[in-house]
Amino acid sequence: MSLTRAHLLDDPYLEPYREILRRRAARAEERAVALAQGPGSLAEFACAHEYYGLHKRGQGVQGLRGQEDKGSRGQGATALDSLRQPSMAIETLTPEPLNPLTPSHWVFREWAPNATAVWLIGDFSNWMKEDRFLLRRLERGVWEIELPLDWLRHGQHYRLEVAWEGGCGERIPAYARRVVQSEETQLFAAQVWDPPEPYVWRAPGFRVPPRVPLIYEAHIGMAQEREGVGTYDEFRTRILPRIAKAGYNTLQLMAVMEHPYYGSFGYHVSSFFACSSRFGTPEELKALVDAAHGLGIAVIMDIVHSHAVKNERDGLSLFDGTPYQYFHDGLRGWHEAWDSRCFDYTKTDVLHFLLSNCRYWLDEFRFDGFRFDGITSMLYLHHGLGVDFMDYAQYFDPTVDEDAWVYCNLANRVIHEIRPDALTIAEDVSGMPGLAAPVSDLGAGFDYRMAMGVPECWFKLVRDIRDEDWNIGYLWHELTNRRADEQTVNYVESHDQALVGGKTFFFQLVDAAIYDAMSRATANLQTERGIALHKLARLATLATAGHAYLNFMGNEFGHPEWIDFPREGNGFSYHYARRQWSLRDDPSLLYWCLAEFDEAMIHLLSSNYTNETNEENINNHSFNSRHSMTNNPNILSSNKTNETNEENINNHSFNLRHSMTNNSMTEKFDDMKCALQGTQPRRLLISDSRKILVFERGALVFLFNFHSSESVVDFPVIVPPGASYRIALNTDDERFGGQGRIRNDQIFALLPETRNNEIVHTIKVYLPCRTALALTRCTADGNEKR
């Protein structure tokens, strides 16, 4: 059972902007209806990849579709083949009959409205223009050619030669499914990809279960320890088992879409329908996804629809000689900070391209969803550059690109129409309300949004503020501050924080000690501090996660240094573009300790042995989003903190003392779920002077002592009645690089007390400095209570 989400319009801060929200939603609905009118559905509209590009076809427009299940459409003809009828516009396409016939010829099509002539050129024509490879122009700027089967074969390379009024140039087809780089010339070319046997899926029925996503963010190329570019196969055989053992249930792959510059981290995409060939073949990527599904791991990918590489020969820029075919004309079509091109989301053909791209990755590679990169850049004409979002009015002023918002809405409609179980995540730093609210609730429809204020909080604390001055109330606020109508992904750091020019969280904590003070046999105060706070930060972030949690590969064990891809400035070295797994695997190093802790933490929070007492205790204070909360000076800067347990009960939407005496909210151990499933963190105590934070999550109670030097003995904590408690996780365990100051076999018995004429139950705990405990309910003999 999951928590009931609030409605977007329940937020009182949105009262002045309700009509704008309704207007945006109405625009998206109107656009969706228009696009779906001919094909019959928005999902059928999103099939441009089955019409454009290079395909084998049967007689006429009949093709191969129907030979595979509905989750994998293959390369057959579709309703889009009716574009052969010149009078038809995209919005009015109708399906044509399909038969599973043996293919008789090749068909290639491209959209280039400004072109005056288009040729296929390749190693089959000595890279020369030949009349037999000249395309004919159809209506709407669509170009087409049909070729005998024996004119092209698997593995051959090709490009387009596009001519326009006053110029010409080589181009890679926009819908190319395989693009490779020549070792000799370093130039990219499309490749005929027609393996003799299609990939046979071994886990064809995988669907994402209703669970809390525990996301392992990874980059295929830099996942290996060797200096070089890793492959899909290496990742499948060497890294995927690590992820499964560590307990993560969702794999997020970066840089999958083809990009000409490796150092762009995959964010300057050139070929949107081709998986990066530097990592291997399409079949090898399918095998990776398939293997993950076999382990019960969902696979999502970073999808970049916010901008495109500016390259002309390799990408979409000036594809048909115009700067505005896919992108905005003039300065609006250029992203100066990213040195890239910005899509024009008003154009039907651009929507055709991008929405079909969403469908393609779901159908062809069976990805289970997407993390949409650069949403802030899309949503605002200023791209969010140099802007602090402090007021709700900024989400509704003329700087908002509502066409981009409509596209986000349409993309989520397509994705969830095809795969209702798919996950979509928005990377947005602005905090725009409704981005992760359902389409039916006037939202853009993303399932989750990145809680980007959480890493900002952690790095601010460890970089700018002395440990003694940490404000625990501020920390709790940032960890739990989220809108009640939207689901969020909590994280301490992603790849963003580790890129060259910055430091990972652990590197920030220990600095130079990361090089020579990571042996378990050597005592070092700076390392001890870093080890302790690294564990506390991750446990607090995961245990308070609203709906999902993310970690970038290697950061769970404090991978040293930064990420820096080979480039001229570093001598084209791969030294910093890899993961040193040998550090994690060496039990004599503290890296091993951090990895063991992360594994124990993930398994604890995802284990099915907790109750659902929190179900009725939804924390509805979270309508005050991070930026709006900063308008209240008492929230972030106040040092006024009550020091008694009772006075620090979270009364935003419920009263703890009431809940402890409400029989309907106790001991529902019969319906077992993980601690994160269908629950919200419930604050029990914040003591700023002692740097202590205590909260409940499901049947687990978490106690944190962030103080740099002061430990507490027999510290009383009010807890729900009904059972004793035992230690489920101890950050001070020597196995986790701690000092072993706490016995792990302790049982904490309930002690009734009378406070303010009311009986409450407490446990008394020894909590050393820079230590956290997770306690679980148990029977008197110490066994887990179920």
Short mmCIF file of N, CA and C in Angstrom, two decimals, residues 111 174-175 257 267-273 303-310 315-317 323-335 338 340-347 349-355 357 373-374 377-381 383 401 403-405 407:
data_model
loop_
_atom_site.label_atom_id
_atom_site.label_comp_id
_atom_site.label_asym_id
_atom_site.label_seq_id
_atom_site.Cartn_x
_atom_site.Cartn_y
_atom_site.Cartn_z
N TRP A 111 13.59 13.14 -43.43
CA TRP A 111 12.86 14.42 -43.48
C TRP A 111 13.88 15.54 -43.59
N ALA A 174 19.17 11.16 -39.51
CA ALA A 174 18.65 11.53 -38.18
C ALA A 174 18.15 10.32 -37.41
N TYR A 175 17.66 9.30 -38.11
CA TYR A 175 17.08 8.13 -37.45
C TYR A 175 18.02 6.92 -37.50
N MET A 257 22.96 7.20 -25.47
CA MET A 257 22.72 7.75 -26.79
C MET A 257 24.04 8.20 -27.42
N TYR A 267 26.12 13.96 -22.86
CA TYR A 267 25.09 14.98 -22.86
C TYR A 267 25.09 15.86 -24.11
N HIS A 268 26.00 15.64 -25.04
CA HIS A 268 25.95 16.29 -26.33
C HIS A 268 25.63 15.23 -27.37
N VAL A 269 24.36 14.91 -27.48
CA VAL A 269 23.91 13.79 -28.30
C VAL A 269 23.90 14.19 -29.77
N SER A 270 24.37 13.27 -30.61
CA SER A 270 24.36 13.50 -32.06
C SER A 270 23.35 12.60 -32.75
N SER A 271 23.32 11.33 -32.39
CA SER A 271 22.39 10.37 -33.01
C SER A 271 21.48 9.81 -31.94
N PHE A 272 20.24 10.24 -31.96
CA PHE A 272 19.32 9.97 -30.86
C PHE A 272 18.79 8.54 -30.85
N PHE A 273 18.86 7.86 -31.99
CA PHE A 273 18.32 6.50 -32.08
C PHE A 273 19.41 5.45 -32.10
N ILE A 303 18.01 10.30 -20.80
CA ILE A 303 17.57 10.71 -22.13
C ILE A 303 17.72 12.23 -22.22
N VAL A 304 18.32 12.69 -23.29
CA VAL A 304 18.66 14.11 -23.42
C VAL A 304 17.81 14.70 -24.54
N HIS A 305 16.71 15.33 -24.17
CA HIS A 305 15.84 16.01 -25.12
C HIS A 305 15.81 17.51 -24.86
N SER A 306 16.71 17.97 -24.00
CA SER A 306 16.76 19.39 -23.68
C SER A 306 17.61 20.17 -24.67
N HIS A 307 18.52 19.49 -25.35
CA HIS A 307 19.38 20.15 -26.32
C HIS A 307 20.07 19.07 -27.15
N ALA A 308 20.84 19.47 -28.15
CA ALA A 308 21.56 18.55 -29.03
C ALA A 308 22.91 19.13 -29.38
N VAL A 309 23.85 18.25 -29.73
CA VAL A 309 25.18 18.71 -30.11
C VAL A 309 25.08 19.65 -31.30
N LYS A 310 25.97 20.62 -31.37
CA LYS A 310 25.90 21.60 -32.46
C LYS A 310 26.57 21.10 -33.74
N GLY A 315 25.59 15.62 -36.33
CA GLY A 315 24.33 15.80 -35.62
C GLY A 315 23.22 16.36 -36.48
N LEU A 316 22.31 17.08 -35.83
CA LEU A 316 21.11 17.59 -36.51
C LEU A 316 21.23 19.06 -36.91
N SER A 317 22.26 19.72 -36.44
CA SER A 317 22.39 21.15 -36.73
C SER A 317 22.63 21.39 -38.22
N PRO A 323 19.17 26.45 -40.06
CA PRO A 323 19.42 26.30 -38.62
C PRO A 323 18.16 25.98 -37.83
N TYR A 324 17.01 26.03 -38.49
CA TYR A 324 15.73 25.95 -37.78
C TYR A 324 14.92 24.71 -38.12
N GLN A 325 15.51 23.70 -38.74
CA GLN A 325 14.74 22.49 -39.06
C GLN A 325 14.25 21.81 -37.78
N TYR A 326 15.15 21.52 -36.88
CA TYR A 326 14.78 20.90 -35.60
C TYR A 326 14.80 21.90 -34.45
N PHE A 327 15.44 23.02 -34.65
CA PHE A 327 15.72 23.93 -33.54
C PHE A 327 15.09 25.29 -33.77
N HIS A 328 15.06 26.07 -32.72
CA HIS A 328 14.58 27.44 -32.85
C HIS A 328 15.52 28.22 -33.77
N ASP A 329 14.96 29.14 -34.50
CA ASP A 329 15.77 30.02 -35.35
C ASP A 329 16.38 31.12 -34.48
N GLY A 330 17.49 31.66 -34.93
CA GLY A 330 18.11 32.78 -34.24
C GLY A 330 18.76 32.37 -32.93
N LEU A 331 18.96 33.35 -32.05
CA LEU A 331 19.68 33.12 -30.81
C LEU A 331 18.97 32.12 -29.90
N ARG A 332 17.64 32.03 -29.99
CA ARG A 332 16.91 31.11 -29.13
C ARG A 332 17.26 29.66 -29.45
N GLY A 333 17.77 29.42 -30.61
CA GLY A 333 18.14 28.06 -30.99
C GLY A 333 19.51 27.63 -30.51
N TRP A 334 20.20 28.51 -29.78
CA TRP A 334 21.55 28.19 -29.31
C TRP A 334 21.61 28.29 -27.80
N HIS A 335 22.25 27.31 -27.19
CA HIS A 335 22.48 27.33 -25.74
C HIS A 335 23.93 27.73 -25.55
N TRP A 338 26.08 25.82 -22.85
CA TRP A 338 26.37 24.41 -23.16
C TRP A 338 26.93 24.24 -24.57
N SER A 340 25.44 24.31 -27.51
CA SER A 340 24.62 23.29 -28.16
C SER A 340 23.36 23.93 -28.74
N ARG A 341 22.52 23.11 -29.35
CA ARG A 341 21.30 23.59 -30.02
C ARG A 341 20.07 23.28 -29.18
N CYS A 342 19.06 24.15 -29.27
CA CYS A 342 17.83 24.02 -28.48
C CYS A 342 16.65 23.68 -29.39
N PHE A 343 15.95 22.61 -29.09
CA PHE A 343 14.83 22.14 -29.89
C PHE A 343 13.67 23.14 -29.90
N ASP A 344 12.95 23.14 -31.01
CA ASP A 344 11.72 23.91 -31.14
C ASP A 344 10.55 22.96 -30.92
N TYR A 345 9.98 23.00 -29.71
CA TYR A 345 8.92 22.05 -29.34
C TYR A 345 7.57 22.42 -29.91
N THR A 346 7.49 23.51 -30.69
CA THR A 346 6.21 23.85 -31.31
C THR A 346 5.98 23.06 -32.59
N LYS A 347 7.03 22.55 -33.19
CA LYS A 347 6.93 21.88 -34.49
C LYS A 347 6.46 20.44 -34.35
N ASP A 349 6.88 18.03 -36.44
CA ASP A 349 7.91 17.08 -36.84
C ASP A 349 8.96 16.90 -35.75
N VAL A 350 9.22 17.92 -34.96
CA VAL A 350 10.14 17.79 -33.84
C VAL A 350 9.52 16.92 -32.76
N LEU A 351 8.23 17.13 -32.47
CA LEU A 351 7.53 16.26 -31.54
C LEU A 351 7.52 14.83 -32.04
N HIS A 352 7.33 14.67 -33.35
CA HIS A 352 7.35 13.35 -33.97
C HIS A 352 8.68 12.66 -33.69
N PHE A 353 9.75 13.39 -33.84
CA PHE A 353 11.10 12.87 -33.65
C PHE A 353 11.35 12.51 -32.18
N LEU A 354 11.07 13.43 -31.27
CA LEU A 354 11.40 13.24 -29.86
C LEU A 354 10.48 12.22 -29.19
N LEU A 355 9.19 12.27 -29.46
CA LEU A 355 8.28 11.30 -28.85
C LEU A 355 8.55 9.90 -29.37
N ASN A 357 11.45 8.90 -30.23
CA ASN A 357 12.68 8.50 -29.58
C ASN A 357 12.39 7.88 -28.22
N ASP A 373 17.21 14.60 -18.65
CA ASP A 373 18.26 15.53 -18.27
C ASP A 373 17.90 16.96 -18.67
N GLY A 374 18.36 17.91 -17.88
CA GLY A 374 18.29 19.33 -18.25
C GLY A 374 16.90 19.90 -18.35
N SER A 377 16.70 23.68 -18.00
CA SER A 377 17.11 24.38 -19.22
C SER A 377 15.99 24.42 -20.24
N MET A 378 15.21 23.34 -20.32
CA MET A 378 14.09 23.29 -21.25
C MET A 378 12.99 24.27 -20.88
N LEU A 379 12.69 24.33 -19.59
CA LEU A 379 11.46 24.99 -19.14
C LEU A 379 11.53 26.50 -19.11
N TYR A 380 12.74 27.06 -19.20
CA TYR A 380 12.88 28.50 -19.07
C TYR A 380 13.70 29.06 -20.22
N LEU A 381 13.29 30.21 -20.71
CA LEU A 381 14.02 30.85 -21.80
C LEU A 381 15.42 31.25 -21.34
N HIS A 383 17.11 29.38 -19.32
CA HIS A 383 17.73 28.08 -19.04
C HIS A 383 18.12 27.91 -17.58
N ASP A 401 9.02 28.56 -20.82
CA ASP A 401 8.75 28.05 -22.16
C ASP A 401 7.65 27.00 -22.04
N ASP A 403 5.85 25.68 -24.26
CA ASP A 403 5.91 24.63 -25.28
C ASP A 403 6.77 23.47 -24.79
N ALA A 404 7.83 23.78 -24.06
CA ALA A 404 8.67 22.72 -23.49
C ALA A 404 7.90 21.97 -22.41
N TRP A 405 7.12 22.69 -21.61
CA TRP A 405 6.30 22.03 -20.59
C TRP A 405 5.29 21.09 -21.26
N TYR A 407 5.70 19.60 -24.08
CA TYR A 407 6.43 18.43 -24.56
C TYR A 407 6.66 17.43 -23.42
#
